[in-house]
PDB file of C-alpha atoms in Angstrom:
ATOM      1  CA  UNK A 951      68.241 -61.107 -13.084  1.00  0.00           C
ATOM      2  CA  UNK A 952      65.365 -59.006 -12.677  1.00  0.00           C
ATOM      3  CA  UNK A 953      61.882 -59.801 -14.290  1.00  0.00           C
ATOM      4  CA  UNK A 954      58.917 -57.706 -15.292  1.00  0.00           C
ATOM      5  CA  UNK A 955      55.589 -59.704 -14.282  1.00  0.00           C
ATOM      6  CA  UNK A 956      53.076 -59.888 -17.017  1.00  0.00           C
ATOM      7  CA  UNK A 957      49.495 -60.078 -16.467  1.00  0.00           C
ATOM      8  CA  UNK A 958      47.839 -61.226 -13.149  1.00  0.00           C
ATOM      9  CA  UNK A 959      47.198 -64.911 -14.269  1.00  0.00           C
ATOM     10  CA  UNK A 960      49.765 -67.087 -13.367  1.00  0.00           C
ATOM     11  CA  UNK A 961      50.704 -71.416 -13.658  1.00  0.00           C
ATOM     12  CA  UNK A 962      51.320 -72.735  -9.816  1.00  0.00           C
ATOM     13  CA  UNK A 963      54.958 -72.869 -10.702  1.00  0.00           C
ATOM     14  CA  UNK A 964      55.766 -69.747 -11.976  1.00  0.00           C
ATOM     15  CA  UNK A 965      55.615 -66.271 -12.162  1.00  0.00           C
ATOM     16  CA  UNK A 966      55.245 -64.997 -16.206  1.00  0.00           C
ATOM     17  CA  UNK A 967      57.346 -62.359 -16.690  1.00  0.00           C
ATOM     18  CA  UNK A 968      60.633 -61.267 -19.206  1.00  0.00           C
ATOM     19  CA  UNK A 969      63.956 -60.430 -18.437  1.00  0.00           C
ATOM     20  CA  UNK A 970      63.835 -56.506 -17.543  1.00  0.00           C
ATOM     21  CA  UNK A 971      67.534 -56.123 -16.291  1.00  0.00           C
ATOM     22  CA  UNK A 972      70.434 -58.733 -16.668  1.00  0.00           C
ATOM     23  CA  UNK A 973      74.384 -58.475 -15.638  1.00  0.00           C
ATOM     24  CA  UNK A 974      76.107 -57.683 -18.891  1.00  0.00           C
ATOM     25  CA  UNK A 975      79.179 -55.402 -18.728  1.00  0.00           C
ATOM     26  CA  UNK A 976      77.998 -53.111 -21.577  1.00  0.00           C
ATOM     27  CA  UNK A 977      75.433 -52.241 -19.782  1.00  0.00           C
ATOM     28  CA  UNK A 978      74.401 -48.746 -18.250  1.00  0.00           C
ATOM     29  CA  UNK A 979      72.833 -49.831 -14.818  1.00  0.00           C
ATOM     30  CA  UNK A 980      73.869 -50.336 -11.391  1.00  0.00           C
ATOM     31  CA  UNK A 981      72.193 -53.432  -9.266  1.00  0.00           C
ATOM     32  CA  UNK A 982      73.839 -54.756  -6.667  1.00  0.00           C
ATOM     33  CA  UNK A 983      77.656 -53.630  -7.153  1.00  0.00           C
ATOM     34  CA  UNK A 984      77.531 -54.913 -10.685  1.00  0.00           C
ATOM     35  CA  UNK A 985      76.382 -53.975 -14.233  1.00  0.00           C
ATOM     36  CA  UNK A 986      73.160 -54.727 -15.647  1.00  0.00           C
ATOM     37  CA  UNK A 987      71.758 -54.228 -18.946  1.00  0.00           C
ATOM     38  CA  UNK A 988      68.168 -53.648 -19.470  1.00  0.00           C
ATOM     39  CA  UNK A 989      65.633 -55.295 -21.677  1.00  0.00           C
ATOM     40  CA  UNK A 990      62.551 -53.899 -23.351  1.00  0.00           C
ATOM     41  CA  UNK A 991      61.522 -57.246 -25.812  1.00  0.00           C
ATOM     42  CA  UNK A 992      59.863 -59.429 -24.592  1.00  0.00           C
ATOM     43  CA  UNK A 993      60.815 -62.480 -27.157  1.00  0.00           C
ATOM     44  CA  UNK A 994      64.804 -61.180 -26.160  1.00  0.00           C
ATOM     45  CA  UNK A 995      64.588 -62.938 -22.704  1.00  0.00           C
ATOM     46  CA  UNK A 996      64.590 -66.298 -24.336  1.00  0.00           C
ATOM     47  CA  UNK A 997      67.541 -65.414 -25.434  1.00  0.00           C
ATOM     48  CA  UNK A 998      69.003 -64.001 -22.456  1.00  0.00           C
ATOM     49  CA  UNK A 999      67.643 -67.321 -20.569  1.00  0.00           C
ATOM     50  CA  UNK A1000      69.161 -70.137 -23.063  1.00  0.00           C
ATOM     51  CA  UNK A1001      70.893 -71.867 -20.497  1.00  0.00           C
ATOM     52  CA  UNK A1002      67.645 -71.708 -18.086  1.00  0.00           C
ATOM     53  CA  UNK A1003      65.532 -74.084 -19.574  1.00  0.00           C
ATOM     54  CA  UNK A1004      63.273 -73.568 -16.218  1.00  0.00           C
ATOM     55  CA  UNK A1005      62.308 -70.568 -16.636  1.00  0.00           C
ATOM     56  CA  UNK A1006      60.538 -71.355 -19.922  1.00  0.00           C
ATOM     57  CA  UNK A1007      56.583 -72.489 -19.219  1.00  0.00           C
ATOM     58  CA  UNK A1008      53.742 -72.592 -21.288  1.00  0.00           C
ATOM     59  CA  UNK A1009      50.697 -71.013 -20.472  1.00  0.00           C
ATOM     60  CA  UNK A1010      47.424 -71.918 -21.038  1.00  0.00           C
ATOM     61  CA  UNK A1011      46.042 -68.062 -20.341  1.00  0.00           C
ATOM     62  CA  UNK A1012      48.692 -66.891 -23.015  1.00  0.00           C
ATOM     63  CA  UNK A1013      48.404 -70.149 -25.411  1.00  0.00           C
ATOM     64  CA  UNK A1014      52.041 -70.261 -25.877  1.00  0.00           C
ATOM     65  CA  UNK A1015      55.516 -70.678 -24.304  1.00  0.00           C
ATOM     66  CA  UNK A1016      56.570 -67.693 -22.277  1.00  0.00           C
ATOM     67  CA  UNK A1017      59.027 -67.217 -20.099  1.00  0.00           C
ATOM     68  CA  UNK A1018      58.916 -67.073 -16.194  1.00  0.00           C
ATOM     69  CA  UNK A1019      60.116 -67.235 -13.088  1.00  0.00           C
ATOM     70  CA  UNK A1020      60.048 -70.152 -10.861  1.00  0.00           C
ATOM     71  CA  UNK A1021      58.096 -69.743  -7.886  1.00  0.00           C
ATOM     72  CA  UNK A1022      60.781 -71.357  -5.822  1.00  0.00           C
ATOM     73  CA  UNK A1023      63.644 -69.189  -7.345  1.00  0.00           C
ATOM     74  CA  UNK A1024      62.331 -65.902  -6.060  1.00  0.00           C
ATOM     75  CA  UNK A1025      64.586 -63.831  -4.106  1.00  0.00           C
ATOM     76  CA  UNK A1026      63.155 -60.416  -4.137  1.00  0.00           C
ATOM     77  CA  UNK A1027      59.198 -59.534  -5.103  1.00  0.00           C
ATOM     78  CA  UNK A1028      59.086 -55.586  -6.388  1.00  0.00           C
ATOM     79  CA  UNK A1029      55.777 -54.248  -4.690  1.00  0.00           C
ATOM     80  CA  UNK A1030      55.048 -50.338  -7.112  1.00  0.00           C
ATOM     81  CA  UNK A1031      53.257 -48.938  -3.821  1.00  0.00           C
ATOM     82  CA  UNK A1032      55.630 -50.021  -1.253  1.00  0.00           C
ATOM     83  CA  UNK A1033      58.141 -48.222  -3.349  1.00  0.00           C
ATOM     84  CA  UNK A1034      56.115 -45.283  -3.270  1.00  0.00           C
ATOM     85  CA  UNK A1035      55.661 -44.900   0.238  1.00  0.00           C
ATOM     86  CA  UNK A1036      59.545 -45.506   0.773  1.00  0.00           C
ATOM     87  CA  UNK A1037      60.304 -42.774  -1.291  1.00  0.00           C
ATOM     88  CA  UNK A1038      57.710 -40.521   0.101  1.00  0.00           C
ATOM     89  CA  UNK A1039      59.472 -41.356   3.888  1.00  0.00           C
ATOM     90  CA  UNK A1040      62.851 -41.581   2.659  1.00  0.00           C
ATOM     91  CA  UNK A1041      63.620 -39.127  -0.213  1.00  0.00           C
ATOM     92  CA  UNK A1042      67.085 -39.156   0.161  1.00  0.00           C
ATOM     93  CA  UNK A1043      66.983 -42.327  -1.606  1.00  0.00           C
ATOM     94  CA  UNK A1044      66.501 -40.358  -4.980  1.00  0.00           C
ATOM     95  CA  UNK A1045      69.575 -38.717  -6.366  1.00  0.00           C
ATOM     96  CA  UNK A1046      69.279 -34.920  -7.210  1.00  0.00           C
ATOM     97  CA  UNK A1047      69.148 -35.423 -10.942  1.00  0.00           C
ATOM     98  CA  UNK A1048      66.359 -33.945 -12.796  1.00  0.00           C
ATOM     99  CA  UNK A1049      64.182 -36.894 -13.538  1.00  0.00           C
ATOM    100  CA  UNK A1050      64.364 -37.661  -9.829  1.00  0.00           C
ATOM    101  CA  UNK A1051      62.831 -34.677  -8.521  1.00  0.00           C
ATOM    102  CA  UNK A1052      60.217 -34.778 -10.781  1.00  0.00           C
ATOM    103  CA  UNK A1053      59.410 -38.274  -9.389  1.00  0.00           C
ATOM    104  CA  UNK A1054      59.752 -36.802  -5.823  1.00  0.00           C
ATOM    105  CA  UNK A1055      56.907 -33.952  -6.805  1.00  0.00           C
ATOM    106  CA  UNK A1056      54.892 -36.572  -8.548  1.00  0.00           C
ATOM    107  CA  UNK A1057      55.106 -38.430  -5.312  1.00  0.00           C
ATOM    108  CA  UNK A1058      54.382 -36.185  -3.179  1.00  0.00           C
ATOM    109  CA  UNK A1059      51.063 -35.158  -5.203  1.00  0.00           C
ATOM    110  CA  UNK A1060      50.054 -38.542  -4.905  1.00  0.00           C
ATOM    111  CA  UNK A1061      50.256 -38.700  -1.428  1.00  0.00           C
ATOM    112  CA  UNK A1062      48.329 -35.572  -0.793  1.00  0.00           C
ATOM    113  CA  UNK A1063      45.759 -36.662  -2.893  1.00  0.00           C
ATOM    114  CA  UNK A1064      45.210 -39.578  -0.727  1.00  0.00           C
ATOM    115  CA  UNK A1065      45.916 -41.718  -4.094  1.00  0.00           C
ATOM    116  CA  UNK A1066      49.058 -43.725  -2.640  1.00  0.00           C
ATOM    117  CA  UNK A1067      47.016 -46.909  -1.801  1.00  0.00           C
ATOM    118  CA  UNK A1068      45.918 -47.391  -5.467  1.00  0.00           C
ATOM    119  CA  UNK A1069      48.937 -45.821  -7.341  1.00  0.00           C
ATOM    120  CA  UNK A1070      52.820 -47.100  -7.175  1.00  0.00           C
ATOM    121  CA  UNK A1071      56.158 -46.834  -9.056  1.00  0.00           C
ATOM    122  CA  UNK A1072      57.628 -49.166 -12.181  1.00  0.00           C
ATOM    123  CA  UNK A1073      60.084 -49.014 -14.291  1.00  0.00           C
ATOM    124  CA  UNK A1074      63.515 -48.590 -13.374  1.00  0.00           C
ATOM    125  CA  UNK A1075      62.700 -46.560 -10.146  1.00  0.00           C
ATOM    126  CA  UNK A1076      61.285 -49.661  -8.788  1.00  0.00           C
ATOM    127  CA  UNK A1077      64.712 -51.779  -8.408  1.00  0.00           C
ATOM    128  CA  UNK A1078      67.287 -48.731  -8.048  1.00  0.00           C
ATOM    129  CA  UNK A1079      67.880 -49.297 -11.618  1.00  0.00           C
ATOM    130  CA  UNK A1080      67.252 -45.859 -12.825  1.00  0.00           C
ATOM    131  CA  UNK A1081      69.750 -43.174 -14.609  1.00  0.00           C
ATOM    132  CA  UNK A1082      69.740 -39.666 -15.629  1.00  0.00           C
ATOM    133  CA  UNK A1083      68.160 -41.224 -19.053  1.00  0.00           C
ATOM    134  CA  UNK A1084      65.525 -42.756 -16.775  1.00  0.00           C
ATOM    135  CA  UNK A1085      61.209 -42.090 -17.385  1.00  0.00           C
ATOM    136  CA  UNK A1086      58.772 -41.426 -14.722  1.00  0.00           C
ATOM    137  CA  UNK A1087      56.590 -45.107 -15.295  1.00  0.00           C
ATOM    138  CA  UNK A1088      53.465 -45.220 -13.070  1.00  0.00           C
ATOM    139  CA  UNK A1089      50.932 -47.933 -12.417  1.00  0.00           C
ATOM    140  CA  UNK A1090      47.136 -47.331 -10.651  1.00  0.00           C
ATOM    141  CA  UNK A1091      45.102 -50.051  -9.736  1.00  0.00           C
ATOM    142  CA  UNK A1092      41.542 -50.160 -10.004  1.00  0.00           C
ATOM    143  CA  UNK A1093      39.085 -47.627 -11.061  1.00  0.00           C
ATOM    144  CA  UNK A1094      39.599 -45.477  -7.883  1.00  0.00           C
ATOM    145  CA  UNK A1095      43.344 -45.396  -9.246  1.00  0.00           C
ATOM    146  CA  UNK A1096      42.445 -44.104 -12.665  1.00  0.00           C
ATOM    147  CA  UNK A1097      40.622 -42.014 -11.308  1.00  0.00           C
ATOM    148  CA  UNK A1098      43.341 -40.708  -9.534  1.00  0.00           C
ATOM    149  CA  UNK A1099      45.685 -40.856 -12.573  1.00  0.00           C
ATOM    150  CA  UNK A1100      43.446 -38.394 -14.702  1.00  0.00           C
ATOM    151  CA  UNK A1101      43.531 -36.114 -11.512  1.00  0.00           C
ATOM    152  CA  UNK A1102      46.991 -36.529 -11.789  1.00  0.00           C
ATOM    153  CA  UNK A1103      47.652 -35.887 -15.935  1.00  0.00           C
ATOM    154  CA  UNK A1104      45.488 -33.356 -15.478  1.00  0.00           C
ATOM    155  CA  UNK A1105      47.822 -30.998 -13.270  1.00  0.00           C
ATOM    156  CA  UNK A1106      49.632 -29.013 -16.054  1.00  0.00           C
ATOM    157  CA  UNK A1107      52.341 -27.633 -13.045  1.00  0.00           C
ATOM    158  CA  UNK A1108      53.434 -31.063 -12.962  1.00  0.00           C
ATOM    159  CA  UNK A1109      52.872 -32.673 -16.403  1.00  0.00           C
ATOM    160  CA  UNK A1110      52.342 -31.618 -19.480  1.00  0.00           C
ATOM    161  CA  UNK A1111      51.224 -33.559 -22.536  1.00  0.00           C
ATOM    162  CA  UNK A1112      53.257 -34.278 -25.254  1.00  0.00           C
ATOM    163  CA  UNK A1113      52.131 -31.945 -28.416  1.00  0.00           C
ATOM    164  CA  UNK A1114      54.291 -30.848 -31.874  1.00  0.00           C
ATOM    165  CA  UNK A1115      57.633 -31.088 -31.643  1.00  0.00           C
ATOM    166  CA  UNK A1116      58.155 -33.257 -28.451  1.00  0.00           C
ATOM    167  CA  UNK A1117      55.241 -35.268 -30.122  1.00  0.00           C
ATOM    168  CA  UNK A1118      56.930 -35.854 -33.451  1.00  0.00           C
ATOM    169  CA  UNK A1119      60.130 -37.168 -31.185  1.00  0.00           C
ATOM    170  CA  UNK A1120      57.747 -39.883 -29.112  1.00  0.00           C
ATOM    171  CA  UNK A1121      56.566 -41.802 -32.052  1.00  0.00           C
ATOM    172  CA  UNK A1122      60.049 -42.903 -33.352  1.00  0.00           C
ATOM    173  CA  UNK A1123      60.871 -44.103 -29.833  1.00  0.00           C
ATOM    174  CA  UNK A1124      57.041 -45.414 -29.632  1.00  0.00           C
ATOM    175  CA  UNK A1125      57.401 -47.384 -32.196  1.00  0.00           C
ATOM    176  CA  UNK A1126      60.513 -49.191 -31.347  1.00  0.00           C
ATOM    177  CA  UNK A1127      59.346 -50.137 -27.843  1.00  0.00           C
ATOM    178  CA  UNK A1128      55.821 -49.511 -26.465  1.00  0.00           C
ATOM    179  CA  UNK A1129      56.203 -49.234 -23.055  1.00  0.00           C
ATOM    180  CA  UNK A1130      52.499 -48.201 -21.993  1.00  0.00           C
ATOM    181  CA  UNK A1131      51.848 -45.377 -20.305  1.00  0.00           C
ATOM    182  CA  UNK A1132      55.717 -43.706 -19.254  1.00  0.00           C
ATOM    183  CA  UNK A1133      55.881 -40.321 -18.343  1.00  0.00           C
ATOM    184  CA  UNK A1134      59.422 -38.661 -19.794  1.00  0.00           C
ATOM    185  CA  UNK A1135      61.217 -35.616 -18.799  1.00  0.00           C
ATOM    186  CA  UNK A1136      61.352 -33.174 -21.311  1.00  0.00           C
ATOM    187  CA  UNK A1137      64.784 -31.557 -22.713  1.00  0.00           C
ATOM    188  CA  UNK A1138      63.266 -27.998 -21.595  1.00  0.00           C
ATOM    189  CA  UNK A1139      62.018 -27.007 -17.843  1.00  0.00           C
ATOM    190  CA  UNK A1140      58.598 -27.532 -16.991  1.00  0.00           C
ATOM    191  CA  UNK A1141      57.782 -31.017 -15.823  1.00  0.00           C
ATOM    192  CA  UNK A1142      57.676 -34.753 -16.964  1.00  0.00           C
ATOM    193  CA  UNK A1143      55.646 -35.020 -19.828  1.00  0.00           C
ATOM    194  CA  UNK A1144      52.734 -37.833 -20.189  1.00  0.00           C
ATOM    195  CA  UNK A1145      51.864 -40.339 -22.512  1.00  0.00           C
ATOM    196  CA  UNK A1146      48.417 -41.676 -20.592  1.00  0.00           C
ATOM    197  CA  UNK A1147      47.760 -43.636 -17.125  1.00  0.00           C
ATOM    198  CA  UNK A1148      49.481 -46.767 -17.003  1.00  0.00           C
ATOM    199  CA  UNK A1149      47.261 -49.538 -15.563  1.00  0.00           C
ATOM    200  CA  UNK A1150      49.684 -52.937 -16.259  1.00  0.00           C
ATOM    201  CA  UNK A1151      50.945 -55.373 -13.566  1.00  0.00           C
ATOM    202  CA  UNK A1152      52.639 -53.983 -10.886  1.00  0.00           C
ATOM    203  CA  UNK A1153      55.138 -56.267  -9.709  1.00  0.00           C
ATOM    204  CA  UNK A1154      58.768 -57.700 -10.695  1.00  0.00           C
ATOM    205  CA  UNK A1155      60.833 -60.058  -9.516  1.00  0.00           C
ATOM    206  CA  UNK A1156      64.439 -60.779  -8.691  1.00  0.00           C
ATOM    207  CA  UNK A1157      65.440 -64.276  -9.656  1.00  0.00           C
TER     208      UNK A1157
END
């Protein structure tokens, strides 16, 4: 299973995060030669963990039970930059679908702007999870990465902001799952389109 870390303040035993991709053979992703499902609930990975009473912890920085992964259990730790820089080196490891070579061009700003220290990839890009149906989901660290974000929203050849119709279509999906800042490719040419800087967590986990 793959987690999604959340927050940066952590109990010496685990990691708290949710279930972000799990093997289910309905599923629409592709992790290691099998089929995963992904997750965007939160309260659905205790569910999905029932029969992994481990990976339930409480917190004392959330004031509640969460879910986690033990520290001991980790096989794989996600880093959003070092994903970055492989793609920048390596873009054959992108397929040639749309949202891909969006990603590629938002990359390769990035790395021009000398931004790819305090800017990385999430989402689904981040484990080889992603799909034609796939969004663009950045994270910047720090206020030098903002910084670089705006820079980055603000280049209309590469993104554009979502306004009237494309607008009325992000709130239904908004409101079902808030997934901070995502950028989406749009049905017509011209770029992803953004919904703000994302500055959450950067990391997940493969337990």
């Amino acid at each position: 299973m793959i987690f999604k870390v959340i927050g940066d303040v952590h109990p010496g035993t685990h990691f708290l995060g949710y279930v972000k991709y799990y093997p289910d053979a309905r599923g629409d992703r592709l992790l290691f030669d099998r089929t995963y499902r992904q997750n965007s609930v939160v309260s659905k990975a205790f569910g999905i963990l029932a029969d992994r009473p481990e990976c339930y912890v409480y917190s004392p920085a959330v004031g509640c039970v969460i879910t986690g992964v033990p520290r001991e259990d980790i096989v794989t730790h996600y880093s959003c930059r070092q994903t970055l820089a492989a793609l920048h080196q390596t873009p054959d490891l992108l397929d040639t679908t749309a949202v891909s070579e969006d990603l590629l061009a938002i990359i390769n700003w990035v790395v021009a702007a000398g931004a790819a220290d305090v800017i990385g990839i999430t989402g689904s890009f981040l484990v080889g999870a992603h799909n034609t149906r796939s969004d663009i989901d950045l994270v910047c660290y720090g206020p030098r990465g903002y910084e670089a974000a705006q820079a980055l929203f603000a280049e209309r050849a590469l993104i554009q902001p979502y306004e009237g119709e494309s607008l009325t279509r992000l709130y239904p999906a908004a409101s079902q799952v808030h997934d901070g800042g995502t950028l989406r490719r749009p049905d017509t040419p011209g770029g992803p389109q953004a919904a703000g800087p994302d500055r959450r967590c950067g990391s997940t986990h493969q337990l």
